[in-house]
Tab-separated table of C-alpha atoms and ligand atoms in Angstrom:
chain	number	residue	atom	x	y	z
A	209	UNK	CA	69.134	120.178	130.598
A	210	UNK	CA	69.726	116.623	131.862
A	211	UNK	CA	67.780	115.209	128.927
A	212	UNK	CA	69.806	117.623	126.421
A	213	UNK	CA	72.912	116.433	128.020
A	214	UNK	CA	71.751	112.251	128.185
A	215	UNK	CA	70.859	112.347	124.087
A	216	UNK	CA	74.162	114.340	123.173
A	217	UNK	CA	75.949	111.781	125.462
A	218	UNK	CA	74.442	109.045	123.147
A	219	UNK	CA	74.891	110.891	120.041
A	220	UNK	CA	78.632	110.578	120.605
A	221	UNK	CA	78.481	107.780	122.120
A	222	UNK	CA	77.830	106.366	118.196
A	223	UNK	CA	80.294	108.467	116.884
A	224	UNK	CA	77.864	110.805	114.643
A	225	UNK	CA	78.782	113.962	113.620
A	226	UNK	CA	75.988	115.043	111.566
A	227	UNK	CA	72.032	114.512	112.275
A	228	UNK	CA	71.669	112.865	108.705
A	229	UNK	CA	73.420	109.498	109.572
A	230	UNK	CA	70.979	107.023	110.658
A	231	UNK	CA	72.441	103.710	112.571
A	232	UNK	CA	71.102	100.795	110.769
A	233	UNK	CA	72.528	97.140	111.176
A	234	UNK	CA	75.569	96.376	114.085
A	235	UNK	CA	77.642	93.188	113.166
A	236	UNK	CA	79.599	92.070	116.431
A	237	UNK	CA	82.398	89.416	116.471
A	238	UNK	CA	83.943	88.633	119.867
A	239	UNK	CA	85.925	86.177	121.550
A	240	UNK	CA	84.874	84.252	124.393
A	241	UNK	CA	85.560	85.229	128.236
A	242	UNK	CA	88.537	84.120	130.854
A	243	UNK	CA	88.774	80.282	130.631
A	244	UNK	CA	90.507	76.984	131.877
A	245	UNK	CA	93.304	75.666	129.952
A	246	UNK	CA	92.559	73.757	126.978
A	247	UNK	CA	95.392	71.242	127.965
A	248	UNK	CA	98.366	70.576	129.590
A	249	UNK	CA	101.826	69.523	128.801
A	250	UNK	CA	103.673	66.241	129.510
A	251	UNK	CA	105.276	67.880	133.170
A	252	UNK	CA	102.674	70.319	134.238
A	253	UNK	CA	101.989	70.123	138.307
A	254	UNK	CA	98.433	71.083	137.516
A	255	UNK	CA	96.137	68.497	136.033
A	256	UNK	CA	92.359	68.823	134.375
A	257	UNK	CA	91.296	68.057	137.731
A	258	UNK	CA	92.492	71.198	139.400
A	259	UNK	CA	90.148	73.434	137.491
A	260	UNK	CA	86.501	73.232	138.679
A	261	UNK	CA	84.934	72.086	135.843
A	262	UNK	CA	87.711	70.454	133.605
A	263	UNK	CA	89.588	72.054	130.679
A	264	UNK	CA	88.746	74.693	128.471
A	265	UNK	CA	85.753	75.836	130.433
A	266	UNK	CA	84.240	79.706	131.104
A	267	UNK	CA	85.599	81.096	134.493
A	268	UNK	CA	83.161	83.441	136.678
A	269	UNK	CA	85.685	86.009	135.249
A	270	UNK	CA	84.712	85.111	131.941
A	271	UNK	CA	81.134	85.430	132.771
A	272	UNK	CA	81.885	88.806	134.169
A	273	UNK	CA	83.372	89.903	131.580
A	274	UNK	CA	80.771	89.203	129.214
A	275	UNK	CA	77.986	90.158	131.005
A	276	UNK	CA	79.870	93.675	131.147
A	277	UNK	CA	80.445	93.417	127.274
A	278	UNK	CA	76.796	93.120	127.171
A	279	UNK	CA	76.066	95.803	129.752
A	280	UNK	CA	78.437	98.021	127.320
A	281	UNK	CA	76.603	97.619	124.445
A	282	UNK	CA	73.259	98.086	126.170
A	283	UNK	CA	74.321	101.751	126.317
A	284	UNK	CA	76.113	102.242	123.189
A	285	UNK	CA	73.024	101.070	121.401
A	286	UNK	CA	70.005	102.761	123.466
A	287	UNK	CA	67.676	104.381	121.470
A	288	UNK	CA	68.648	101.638	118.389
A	289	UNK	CA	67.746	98.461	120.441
A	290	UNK	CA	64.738	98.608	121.548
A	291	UNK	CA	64.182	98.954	125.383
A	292	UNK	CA	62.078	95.286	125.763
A	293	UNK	CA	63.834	92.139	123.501
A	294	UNK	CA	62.471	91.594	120.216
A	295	UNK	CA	63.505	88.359	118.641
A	296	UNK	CA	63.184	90.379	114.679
A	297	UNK	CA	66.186	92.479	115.976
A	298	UNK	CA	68.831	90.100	116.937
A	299	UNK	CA	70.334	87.231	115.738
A	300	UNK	CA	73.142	85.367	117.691
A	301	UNK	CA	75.162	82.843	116.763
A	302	UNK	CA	77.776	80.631	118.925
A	303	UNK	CA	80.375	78.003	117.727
A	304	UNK	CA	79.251	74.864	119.526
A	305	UNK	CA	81.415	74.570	122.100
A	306	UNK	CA	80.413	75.464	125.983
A	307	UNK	CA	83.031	78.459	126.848
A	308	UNK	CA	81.607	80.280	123.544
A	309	UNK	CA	77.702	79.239	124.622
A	310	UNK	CA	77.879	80.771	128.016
A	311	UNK	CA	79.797	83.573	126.953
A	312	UNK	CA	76.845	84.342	124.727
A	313	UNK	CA	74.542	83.490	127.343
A	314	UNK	CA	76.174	86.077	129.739
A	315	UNK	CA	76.546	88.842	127.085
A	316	UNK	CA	72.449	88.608	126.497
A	317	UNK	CA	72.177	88.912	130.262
A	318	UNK	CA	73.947	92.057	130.123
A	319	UNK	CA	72.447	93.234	126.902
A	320	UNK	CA	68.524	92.289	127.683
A	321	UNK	CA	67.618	92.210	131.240
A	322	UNK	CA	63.882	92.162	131.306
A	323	UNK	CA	61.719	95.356	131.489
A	324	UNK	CA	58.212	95.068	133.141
A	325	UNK	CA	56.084	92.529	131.157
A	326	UNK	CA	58.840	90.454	130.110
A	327	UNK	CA	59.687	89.646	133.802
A	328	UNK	CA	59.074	86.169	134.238
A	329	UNK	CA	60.036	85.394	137.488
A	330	UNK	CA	59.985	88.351	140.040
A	331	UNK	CA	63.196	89.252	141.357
A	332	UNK	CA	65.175	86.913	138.390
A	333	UNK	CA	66.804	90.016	136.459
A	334	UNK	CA	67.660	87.493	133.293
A	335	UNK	CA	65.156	85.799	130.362
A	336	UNK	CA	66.079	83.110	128.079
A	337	UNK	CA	67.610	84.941	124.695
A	338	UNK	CA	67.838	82.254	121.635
A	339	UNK	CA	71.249	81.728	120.763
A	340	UNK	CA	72.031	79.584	117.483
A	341	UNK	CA	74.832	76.832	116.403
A	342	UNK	CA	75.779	74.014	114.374
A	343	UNK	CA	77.939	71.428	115.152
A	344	UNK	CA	81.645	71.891	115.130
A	345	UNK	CA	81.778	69.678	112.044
A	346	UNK	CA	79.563	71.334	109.901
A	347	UNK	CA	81.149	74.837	111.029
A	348	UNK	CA	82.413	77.176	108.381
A	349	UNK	CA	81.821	80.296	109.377
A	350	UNK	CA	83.195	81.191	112.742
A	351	UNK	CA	85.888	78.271	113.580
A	352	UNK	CA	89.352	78.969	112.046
A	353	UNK	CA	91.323	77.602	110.754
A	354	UNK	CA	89.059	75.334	108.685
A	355	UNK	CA	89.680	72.181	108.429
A	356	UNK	CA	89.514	69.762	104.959
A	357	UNK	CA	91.083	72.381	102.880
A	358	UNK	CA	94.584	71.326	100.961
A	359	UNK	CA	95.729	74.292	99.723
A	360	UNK	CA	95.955	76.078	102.851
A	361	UNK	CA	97.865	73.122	104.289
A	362	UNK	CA	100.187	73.651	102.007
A	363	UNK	CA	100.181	77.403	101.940
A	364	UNK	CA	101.038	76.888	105.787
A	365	UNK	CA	103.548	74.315	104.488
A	366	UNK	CA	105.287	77.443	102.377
A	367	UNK	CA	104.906	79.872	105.545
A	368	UNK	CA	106.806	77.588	107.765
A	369	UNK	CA	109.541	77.194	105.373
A	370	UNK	CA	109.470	80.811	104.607
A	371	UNK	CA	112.732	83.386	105.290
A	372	UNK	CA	110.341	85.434	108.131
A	373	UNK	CA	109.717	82.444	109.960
A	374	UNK	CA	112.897	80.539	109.454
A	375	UNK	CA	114.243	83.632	110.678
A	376	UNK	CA	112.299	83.442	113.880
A	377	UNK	CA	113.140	79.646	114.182
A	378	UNK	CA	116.979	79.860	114.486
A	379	UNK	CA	116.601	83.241	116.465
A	380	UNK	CA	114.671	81.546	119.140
A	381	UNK	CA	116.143	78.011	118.949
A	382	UNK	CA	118.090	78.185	122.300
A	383	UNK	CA	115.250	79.271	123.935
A	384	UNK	CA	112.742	76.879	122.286
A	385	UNK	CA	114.976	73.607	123.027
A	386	UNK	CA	114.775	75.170	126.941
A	387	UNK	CA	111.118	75.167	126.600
A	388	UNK	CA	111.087	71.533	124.767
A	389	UNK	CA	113.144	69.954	127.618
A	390	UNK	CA	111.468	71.681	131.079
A	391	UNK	CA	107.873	71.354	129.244
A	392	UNK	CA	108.790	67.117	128.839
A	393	UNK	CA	107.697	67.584	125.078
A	394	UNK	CA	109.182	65.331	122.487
A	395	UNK	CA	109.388	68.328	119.801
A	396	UNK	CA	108.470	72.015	119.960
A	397	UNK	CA	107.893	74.296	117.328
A	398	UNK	CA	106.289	78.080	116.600
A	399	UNK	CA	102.773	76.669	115.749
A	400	UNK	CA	102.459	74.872	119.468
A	401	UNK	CA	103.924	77.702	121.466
A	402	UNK	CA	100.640	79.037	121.716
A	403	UNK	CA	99.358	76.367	123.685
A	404	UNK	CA	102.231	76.039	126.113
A	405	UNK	CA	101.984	80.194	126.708
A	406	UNK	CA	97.739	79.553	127.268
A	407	UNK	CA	98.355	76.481	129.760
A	408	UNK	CA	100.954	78.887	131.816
A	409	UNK	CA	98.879	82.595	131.194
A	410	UNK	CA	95.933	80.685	132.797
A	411	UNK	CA	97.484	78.838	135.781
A	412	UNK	CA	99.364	82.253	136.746
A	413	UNK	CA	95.981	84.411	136.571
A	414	UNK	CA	94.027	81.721	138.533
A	415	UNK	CA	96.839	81.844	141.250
A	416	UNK	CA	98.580	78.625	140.615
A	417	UNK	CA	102.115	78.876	141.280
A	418	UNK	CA	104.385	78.424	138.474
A	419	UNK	CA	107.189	76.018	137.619
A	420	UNK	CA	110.450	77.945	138.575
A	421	UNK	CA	111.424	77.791	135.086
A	422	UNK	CA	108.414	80.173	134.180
A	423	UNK	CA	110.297	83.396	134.942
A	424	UNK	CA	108.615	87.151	133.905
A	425	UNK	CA	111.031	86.709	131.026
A	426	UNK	CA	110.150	83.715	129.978
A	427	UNK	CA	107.061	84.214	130.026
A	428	UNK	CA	107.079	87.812	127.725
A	429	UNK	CA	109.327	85.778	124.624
A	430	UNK	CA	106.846	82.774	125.240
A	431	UNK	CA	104.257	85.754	124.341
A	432	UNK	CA	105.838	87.350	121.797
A	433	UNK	CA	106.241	83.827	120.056
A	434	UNK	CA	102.608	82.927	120.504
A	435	UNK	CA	101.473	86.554	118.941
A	436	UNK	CA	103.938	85.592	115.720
A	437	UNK	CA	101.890	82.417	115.767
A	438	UNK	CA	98.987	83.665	115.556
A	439	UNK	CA	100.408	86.192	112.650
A	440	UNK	CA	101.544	83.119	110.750
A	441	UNK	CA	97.999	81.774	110.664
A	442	UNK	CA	96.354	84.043	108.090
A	443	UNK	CA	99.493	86.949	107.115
A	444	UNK	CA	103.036	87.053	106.916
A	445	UNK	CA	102.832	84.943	104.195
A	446	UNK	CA	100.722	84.685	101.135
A	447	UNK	CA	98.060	86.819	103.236
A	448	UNK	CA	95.661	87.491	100.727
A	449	UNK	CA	95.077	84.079	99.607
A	450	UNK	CA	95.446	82.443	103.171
A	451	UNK	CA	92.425	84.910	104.099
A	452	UNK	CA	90.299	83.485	100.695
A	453	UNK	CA	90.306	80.427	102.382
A	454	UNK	CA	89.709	81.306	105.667
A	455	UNK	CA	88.400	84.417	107.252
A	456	UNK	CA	87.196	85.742	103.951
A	457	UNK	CA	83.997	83.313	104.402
A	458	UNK	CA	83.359	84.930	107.507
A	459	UNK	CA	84.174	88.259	105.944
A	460	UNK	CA	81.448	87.221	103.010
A	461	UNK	CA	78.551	86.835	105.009
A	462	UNK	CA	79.037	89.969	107.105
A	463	UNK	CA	79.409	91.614	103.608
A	464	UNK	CA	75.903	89.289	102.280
A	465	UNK	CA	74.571	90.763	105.351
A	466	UNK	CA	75.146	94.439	105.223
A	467	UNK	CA	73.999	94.292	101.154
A	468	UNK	CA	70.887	93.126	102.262
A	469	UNK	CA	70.111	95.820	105.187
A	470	UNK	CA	70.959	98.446	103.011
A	471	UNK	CA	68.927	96.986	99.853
A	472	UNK	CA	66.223	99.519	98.952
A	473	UNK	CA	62.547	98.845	100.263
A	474	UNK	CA	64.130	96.397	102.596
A	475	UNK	CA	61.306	95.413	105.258
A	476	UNK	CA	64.414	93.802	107.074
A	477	UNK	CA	64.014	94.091	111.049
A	478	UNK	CA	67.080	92.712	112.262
A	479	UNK	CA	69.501	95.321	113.854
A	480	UNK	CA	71.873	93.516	115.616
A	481	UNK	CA	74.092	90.098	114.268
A	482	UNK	CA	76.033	88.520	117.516
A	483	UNK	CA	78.728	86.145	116.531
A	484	UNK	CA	80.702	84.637	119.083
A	485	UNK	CA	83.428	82.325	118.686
A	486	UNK	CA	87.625	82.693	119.443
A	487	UNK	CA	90.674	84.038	119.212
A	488	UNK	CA	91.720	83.143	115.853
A	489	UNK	CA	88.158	83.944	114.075
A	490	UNK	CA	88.609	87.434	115.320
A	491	UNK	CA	92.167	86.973	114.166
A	492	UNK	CA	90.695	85.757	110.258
A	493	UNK	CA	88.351	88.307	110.448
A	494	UNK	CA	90.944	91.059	110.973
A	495	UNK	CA	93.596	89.990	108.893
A	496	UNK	CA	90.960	89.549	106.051
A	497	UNK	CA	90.517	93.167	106.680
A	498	UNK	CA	94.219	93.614	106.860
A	499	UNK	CA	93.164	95.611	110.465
A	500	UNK	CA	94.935	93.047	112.671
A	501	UNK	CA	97.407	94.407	115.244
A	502	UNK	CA	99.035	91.466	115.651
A	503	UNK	CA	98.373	90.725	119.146
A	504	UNK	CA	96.243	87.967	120.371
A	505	UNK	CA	92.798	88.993	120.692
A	506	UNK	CA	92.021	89.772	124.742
A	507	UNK	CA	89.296	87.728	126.289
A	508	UNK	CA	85.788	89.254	125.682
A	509	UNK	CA	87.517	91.847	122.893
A	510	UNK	CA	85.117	92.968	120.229
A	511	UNK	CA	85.215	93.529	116.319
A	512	UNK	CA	82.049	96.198	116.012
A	513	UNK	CA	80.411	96.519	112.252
A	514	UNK	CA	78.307	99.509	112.023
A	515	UNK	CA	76.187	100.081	108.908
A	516	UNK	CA	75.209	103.963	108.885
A	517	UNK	CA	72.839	105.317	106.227
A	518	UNK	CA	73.510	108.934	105.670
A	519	UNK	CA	71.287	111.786	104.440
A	520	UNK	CA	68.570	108.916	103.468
A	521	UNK	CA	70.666	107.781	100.869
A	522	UNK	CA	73.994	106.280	100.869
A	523	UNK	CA	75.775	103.669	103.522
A	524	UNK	CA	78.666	103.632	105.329
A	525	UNK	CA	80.585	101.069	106.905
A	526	UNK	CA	82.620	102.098	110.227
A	527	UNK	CA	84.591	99.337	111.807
A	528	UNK	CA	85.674	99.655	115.918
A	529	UNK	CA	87.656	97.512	118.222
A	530	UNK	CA	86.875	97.197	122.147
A	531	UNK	CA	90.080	95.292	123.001
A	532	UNK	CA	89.952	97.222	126.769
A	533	UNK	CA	87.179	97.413	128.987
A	534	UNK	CA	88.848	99.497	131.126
A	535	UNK	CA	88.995	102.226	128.363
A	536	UNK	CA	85.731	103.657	127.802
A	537	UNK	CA	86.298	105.087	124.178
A	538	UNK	CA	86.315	102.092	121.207
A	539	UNK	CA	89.483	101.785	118.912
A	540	UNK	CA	88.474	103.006	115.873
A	541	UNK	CA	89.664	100.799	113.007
A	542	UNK	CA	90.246	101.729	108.851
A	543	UNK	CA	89.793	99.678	105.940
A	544	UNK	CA	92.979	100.166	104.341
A	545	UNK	CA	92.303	102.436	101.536
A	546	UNK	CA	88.861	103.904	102.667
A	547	UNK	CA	88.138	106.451	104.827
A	548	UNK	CA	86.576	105.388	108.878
A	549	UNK	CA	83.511	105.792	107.514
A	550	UNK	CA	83.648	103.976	104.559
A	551	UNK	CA	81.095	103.644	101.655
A	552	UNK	CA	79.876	100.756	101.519
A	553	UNK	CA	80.640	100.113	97.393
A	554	UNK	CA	84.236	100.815	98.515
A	555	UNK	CA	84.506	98.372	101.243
A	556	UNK	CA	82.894	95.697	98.857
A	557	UNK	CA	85.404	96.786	96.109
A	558	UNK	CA	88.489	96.756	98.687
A	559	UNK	CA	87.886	93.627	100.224
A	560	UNK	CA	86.920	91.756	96.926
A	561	UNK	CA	90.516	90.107	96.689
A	562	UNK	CA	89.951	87.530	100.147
A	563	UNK	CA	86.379	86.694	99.147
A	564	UNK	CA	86.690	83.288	97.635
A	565	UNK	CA	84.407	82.472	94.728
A	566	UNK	CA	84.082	78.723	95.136
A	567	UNK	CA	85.944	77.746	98.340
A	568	UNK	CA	85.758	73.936	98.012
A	569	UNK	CA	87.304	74.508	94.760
A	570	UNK	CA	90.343	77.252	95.608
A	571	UNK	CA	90.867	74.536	98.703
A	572	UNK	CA	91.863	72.061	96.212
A	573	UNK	CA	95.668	71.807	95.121
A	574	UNK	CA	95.773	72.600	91.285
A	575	UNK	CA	98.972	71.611	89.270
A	576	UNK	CA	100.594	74.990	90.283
A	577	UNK	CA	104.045	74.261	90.445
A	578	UNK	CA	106.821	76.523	92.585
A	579	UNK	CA	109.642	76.974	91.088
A	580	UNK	CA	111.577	74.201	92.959
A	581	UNK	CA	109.050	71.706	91.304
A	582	UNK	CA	109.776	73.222	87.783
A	583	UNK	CA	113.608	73.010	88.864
A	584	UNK	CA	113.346	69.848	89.661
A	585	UNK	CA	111.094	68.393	86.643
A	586	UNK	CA	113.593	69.838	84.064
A	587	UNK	CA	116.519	68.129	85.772
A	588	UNK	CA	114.495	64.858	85.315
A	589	UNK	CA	113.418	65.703	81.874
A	590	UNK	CA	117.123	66.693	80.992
A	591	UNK	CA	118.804	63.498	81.974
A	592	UNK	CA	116.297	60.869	81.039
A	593	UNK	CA	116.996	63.003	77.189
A	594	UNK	CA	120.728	62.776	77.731
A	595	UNK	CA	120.452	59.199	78.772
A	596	UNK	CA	117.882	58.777	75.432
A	597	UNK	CA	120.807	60.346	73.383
A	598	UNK	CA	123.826	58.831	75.316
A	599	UNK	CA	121.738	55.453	73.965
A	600	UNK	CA	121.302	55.925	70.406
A	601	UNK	CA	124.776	57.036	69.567
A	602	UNK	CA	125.515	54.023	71.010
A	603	UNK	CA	123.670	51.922	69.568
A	604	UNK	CA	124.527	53.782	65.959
A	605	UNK	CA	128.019	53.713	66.659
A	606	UNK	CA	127.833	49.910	67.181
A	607	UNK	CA	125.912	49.703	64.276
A	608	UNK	CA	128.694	51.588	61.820
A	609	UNK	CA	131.031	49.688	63.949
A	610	UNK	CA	129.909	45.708	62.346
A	611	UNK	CA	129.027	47.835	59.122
A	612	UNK	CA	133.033	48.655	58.799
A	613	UNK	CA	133.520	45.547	60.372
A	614	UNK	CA	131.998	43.601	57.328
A	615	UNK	CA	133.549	45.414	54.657
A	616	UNK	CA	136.639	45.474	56.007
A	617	UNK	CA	136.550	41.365	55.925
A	618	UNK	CA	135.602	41.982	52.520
A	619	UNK	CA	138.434	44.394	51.606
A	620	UNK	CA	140.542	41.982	53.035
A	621	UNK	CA	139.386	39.080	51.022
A	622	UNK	CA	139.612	41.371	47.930
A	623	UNK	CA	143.063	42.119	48.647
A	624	UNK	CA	144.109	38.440	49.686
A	625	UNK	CA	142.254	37.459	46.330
B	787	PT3	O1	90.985	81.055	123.722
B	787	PT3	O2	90.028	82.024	122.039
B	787	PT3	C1	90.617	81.084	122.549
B	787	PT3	C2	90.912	79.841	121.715
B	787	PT3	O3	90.579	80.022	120.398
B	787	PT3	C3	90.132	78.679	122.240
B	787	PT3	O4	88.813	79.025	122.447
B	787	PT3	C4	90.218	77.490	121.295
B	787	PT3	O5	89.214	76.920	120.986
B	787	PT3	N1	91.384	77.122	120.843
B	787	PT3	C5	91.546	75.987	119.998
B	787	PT3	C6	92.601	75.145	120.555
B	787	PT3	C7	92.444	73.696	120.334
């Protein structure tokens, strides 16, 4: 009875509903755990030097929480993992920065604590799991937004200027020159809100007391702001095209990745691909997917992949969120257009639109003009013609003027002779 009861517990546990659908590759994005600021502004009380190991750093709470993330999907995926690592089954991959690194490193602790030969030292419940990286500069696939690309500059250019945002900007203006002047910042606008809300959120959840400026109020439209911010980044605007050149690379090789574990004959072994990185990659990711909620990604939230194959035959992709770990069940998320459980032709064919084809190429800024350039150009156009014109009937006129001029003389000589 207890074993009955322990396999159907798992057998939800992955959502199935029928015995034919076979769990074969798990894709996980997630952001990092609970961390130190990343900076400060001009008249913060609290400098780098308050926080135990400097800015932007994993907390013990961040290790926690990752190390339960890990723990979590320990027992969503028993029976597909197996019980003792295997370095053929999972592949995990870090941007290179330290809070991202150790988050990683806690999640494995969570995920493989070592089973009876693969104790190395007695009474150490952890073993060393690879976890990969390349440097910041040379990172395209999990830091967003990318640098080095013009024609998301300017489509963030456009966004700024556009009637959502502008909107936003003289709603809030009051409140943002407030901000400006108690923060000691020269100028203030949407895009940095986000940092002055993170500096704050931290400081209040590690206990520091806050400025008495930072009311509960304050501090929910200083949220609300920052989650528009973080909208502006990849929707709102020009969202499909935005996501080409950002999250849709990210979006690519999951997709690269899922073709080739459900290619026929496959003698693939890898089961599990860890990616962890930030906020806004799982922020790309999602509005590539056109999923996002527009919140800011908790610490330690998840974006779960699952490639099923069902009856021996066809693939499906199902897509979950763990954005509470206090809430045992997963958010289930849909592909707009496609069912939960989507076939996996369909969620190629749907997402097409925000894979780029060449993305050093759709980066660059092509004569496309907006309409205010055309506006502008025939305005030019028009009065350097009208000058042109203005110019030769001048010149013509004075021309026919010492014409008449001459035979008038002459006229005048006829009539005198
Ligand atoms: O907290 O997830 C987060 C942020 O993305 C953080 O990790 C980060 O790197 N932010 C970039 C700010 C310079």
């Amino acid at each position: 009875m207890y074993w009955y009861l322990l396999a159907l517990s798992s057998f939800c546990a992955l959502g199935y509903s029928s015995g034919e659908s076979e769990l074969r590759l798990v894709t996980l994005l997630y952001r990092h755990g609970d961390r130190s600021p990343i900076k400060t502004y001009p008249a913060d009380p609290y400098k780098e030097s308050d926080w135990p190991q400097g800015f932007g750093q994993l907390s013990q709470e961040g290790m926690q929480q990752h190390f339960e993330l890990g723990q979590f999907l320990r027992k969503r995926y028993t029976g597909f993992l197996s019980e003792l690592y295997d370095r053929y089954e999972i592949a995990v991959r870090s941007t290179d920065i330290d809070r991202t690194l150790m988050s990683a490193e806690a999640n494995l602790a969570g995920l493989y604590p070592p089973n009876g030969s693969q104790i190395f030292h007695p009474g150490l419940e952890w073993q060393p799991i690879p976890i990969h990286t390349v440097p910041q500069s040379q990172e395209r696939l999990l830091s967003f937004p990318l640098p080095n690309c013009p024609r998301y500059k300017l489509l963030m250019n456009e966004t700024v200027q556009s009637e959502t945002v502008l909107n936003v900007t003289r709603t809030y203006k009051a409140f943002m020159d407030m901000v400006r002047k108690n923060t000691g910042l020269e100028s203030i606008s949407i895009e940095m809100v986000w940092s002055i809300y993170d500096t704050l959120f931290c400081e209040e959840k590690h206990g520091k007391v806050p400025p008495s400026w930072v009311t509960p109020e304050v501090m929910k439209t200083l949220s609300l702001l920052k989650n528009f911010s973080f909208q502006m980044m990849f929707g709102i605007y020009k969202r499909v095209e935005k996501c080409r050149l950002q999250g849709g690379l990210l979006l690519d090789q999951i997709i690269k990745n899922l073709t080739l574990a459900a290619t026929p004959n496959s003698t693939e072994k890898l089961k599990m691909i860890m990616y962890s990185a930030h906020d806004t990659t799982v922020v790309a990711l999602q509005e590539a997917l056109d999923v996002f909620n527009g919140l800011q990604p908790p610490y330690a939230s998840c974006h779960i992949f699952e490639l099923h194959q069902v009856d021996n035959r066809s693939f499906t992709v199902e897509m979950y969120y763990r954005n509470d770990s206090s809430v045992a069940k997963l958010y289930p998320l849909t592909l707009p257009g496609c069912a939960q459980r989507c076939p996996l032709e369909d969620f190629i064919r749907l997402t097409s639109s925000v894979i780029p084809k060449n993305w050093t190429k759709e980066c660059q800024i092509t004569a496309s003009f907006s309409d205010k350039d055309v506006v502008i150009g025939l305005a030019v156009c028009g009065s350097v013609l009208l000058l042109l014109v203005v110019l030769l009937f001048t010149i013509l006129c004075r021309q026919r003027e010492s014409a008449i001029g001459y035979t008038h003389v002459s006229n005048l000589s006829d009539d005198h002779s």
